[in-house]
Amino acid sequence: MKISNVLNTKAPKATIKKSGMSSLGIRNTRWLSFPYILWMVGFIIIPLIVILYYGMTTNDKQFTLENISSILNPINLRALLFALRLSLISTVICLILAYPLAMILNKSKMKSNSFIVMIIILPMWMNFLLRTIAWQNILERTGIINTVLKFFNLPMLNIINTPSAIVLGMVYNFLPFMVLPIYNVLIKIDKDIVNAARDLGANSRQTLFKIILPLSLPGVISGITMVFVPSLTTFVISNILGGSKIVLIGNVIEQQFRIGNWHTGSGLSLVLMIFILISMAILSKYDKESEGSNLW
Amino acid sequence: MVKKFIERFYVGFILFFLYAPIIILIILSFNNSKSRSKWGGFTLHWYKELFKNESIMNALYTTLIIALASAFIATLIGTAAAIAINSMKKTPRTIMVAITNIPMLNADIVTGISLMLLFVAMRYTLGFTSVLISHITFNIPYVILSVMPKLKQLNPHTFEAALDLGASPVYAFFKVILPDIFPGVLTGFFLAFTMSLDDFVITHFTKGPEINTLSTKIYTEVRKGIKPEIYALSTLMFIAVLLLLIIVNRRNAERKEPIRKM
């Protein structure tokens, strides 16, 4: 109840701002969006229709559902379920690591929050494949961790080419996508609301769970989708850190395309898209007010 | 006190986690042994070799051209779109935002495959242009999402005031609106550039056999072993960006932070 009141007090402010903005709508700004609309129809919508077409036809252009139902093939199904499991685990780990970090960064009163954003996306300037390969160096049997362990006469860790290595790779690569949306929401929370809760006698735990956490939910939701979808569909991380034995659904699809089996590959991609659509639906339910600005 | 220490330690730990592989790659670029797992002493050999290696330099050239061009075009289209979306009514705006979210939330592999199938269906030869078009496509949303918040912070009355004082809409846009949203535009450009540079999956599917970006070149070498020259190149690129960021940040710190408009 209390929280919904808090949210309600914010709502009118937003509407005032919006009505003010529409006067900026120099009535004829609409044409500015035409290049974008054309581009998006041409290179987002139509390609999705093409993939739908390929997924539902055979080589001889006959309608079929076989490509889609090939997901029920035990190998493919196992790859999908395994990918689901690993991506869920990495999403949870990312959330646990990212939330406290975002809170600390939010509190640190850094002058420019763009600096924090930069520090977190800076690793992307080292190529993503190279960074993943560097983890091979760290985790290998003769790698850095094991060398250190050996030095202290501790038992060797055998992480490389196991599911744990893949989860580590996913967490490493996608952690920024969890930190940034949560951080972006946290800095927008009105400090007065938090202070009001404290004035009214809430202790820090209550403030966290009753005020901050619910208000930051949109950021958490976008973080979850931004980590879950790429983890679910990756084929590179499993390729590099999982060895050749572990096959995720991304690897299956990539392989289908490599051997020229485009129709099956498209059918399997359509199955993947179901999961993506579900996460998009959940996201848009929570993301209405901010209109996507929580993503970054 | 203890709490503060734990917080510092935690941030340090995460930053270490994020940067450890990068440190290792930098160390490897000075490694005088071709093997990834052996340390053969310090050398600058790979930095000299790098500039002689034509295929790496070609890949670098392609990567940079595509990143620059795609970020630039995406910034133009995206900024214009953000301004238009911002002044739209609720329903069209919701639709536009939903479409903008598709390439961000869709899996890279699906985006890559769908674009490849489109190019093939149109009988368009895969190559430089197809990669460029794909990169523009996934870059535009980053620009829109960077510019939108700045547009929302704008004070609409300044624009009206400019019009009242006799400025033409275009003149008023360049003199009043653009300076205010420029940080967002710049962030968008930078993000788009970074994403383009770091992309592998979409490039992998939409490039033809003729061209290679750094990512796809590295991928072909994963199995047989990465050439140390590539470590040297990435180190140089990373240090360059790091220096750039430090300089920009110094500048910003010297200049007084402008008062944020609510």
Short mmCIF file of N, CA and C in Angstrom, two decimals, chain B residues 10 26 45 49 65 69 78 132 135 184 199 220 232 237:
data_model
loop_
_atom_site.label_atom_id
_atom_site.label_comp_id
_atom_site.label_asym_id
_atom_site.label_seq_id
_atom_site.Cartn_x
_atom_site.Cartn_y
_atom_site.Cartn_z
N TYR B 10 34.56 -4.90 -2.08
CA TYR B 10 33.64 -5.53 -3.03
C TYR B 10 33.78 -4.91 -4.43
N ILE B 26 47.24 -8.26 -21.88
CA ILE B 26 48.32 -7.27 -22.03
C ILE B 26 49.67 -7.93 -21.75
N HIS B 45 58.74 -7.71 -29.63
CA HIS B 45 58.76 -8.29 -30.96
C HIS B 45 57.40 -8.24 -31.65
N GLU B 49 56.13 -6.87 -35.30
CA GLU B 49 55.55 -7.79 -36.28
C GLU B 49 54.16 -7.31 -36.72
N ILE B 65 36.64 1.08 -40.01
CA ILE B 65 35.77 1.76 -40.98
C ILE B 65 34.31 1.42 -40.68
N ALA B 69 31.70 4.25 -39.54
CA ALA B 69 30.60 4.55 -40.45
C ALA B 69 29.27 4.16 -39.83
N GLY B 78 19.34 7.80 -35.60
CA GLY B 78 18.82 7.61 -34.25
C GLY B 78 18.44 8.92 -33.57
N LEU B 132 28.00 -3.64 -42.83
CA LEU B 132 27.75 -2.25 -42.43
C LEU B 132 26.27 -2.04 -42.12
N HIS B 135 25.36 -3.62 -38.84
CA HIS B 135 25.86 -2.88 -37.68
C HIS B 135 25.03 -1.63 -37.43
N GLY B 184 24.15 13.43 -24.85
CA GLY B 184 23.47 12.17 -25.14
C GLY B 184 23.84 11.64 -26.52
N ASP B 199 31.36 -6.48 -31.69
CA ASP B 199 30.43 -7.49 -32.18
C ASP B 199 31.16 -8.62 -32.89
N THR B 220 38.54 -17.40 -36.30
CA THR B 220 39.12 -18.44 -37.14
C THR B 220 40.41 -18.98 -36.54
N ALA B 232 49.00 -7.81 -29.11
CA ALA B 232 49.66 -6.51 -29.16
C ALA B 232 48.70 -5.44 -29.67
N MET B 237 44.95 -0.79 -28.70
CA MET B 237 43.62 -0.20 -28.79
C MET B 237 43.07 0.11 -27.41
#
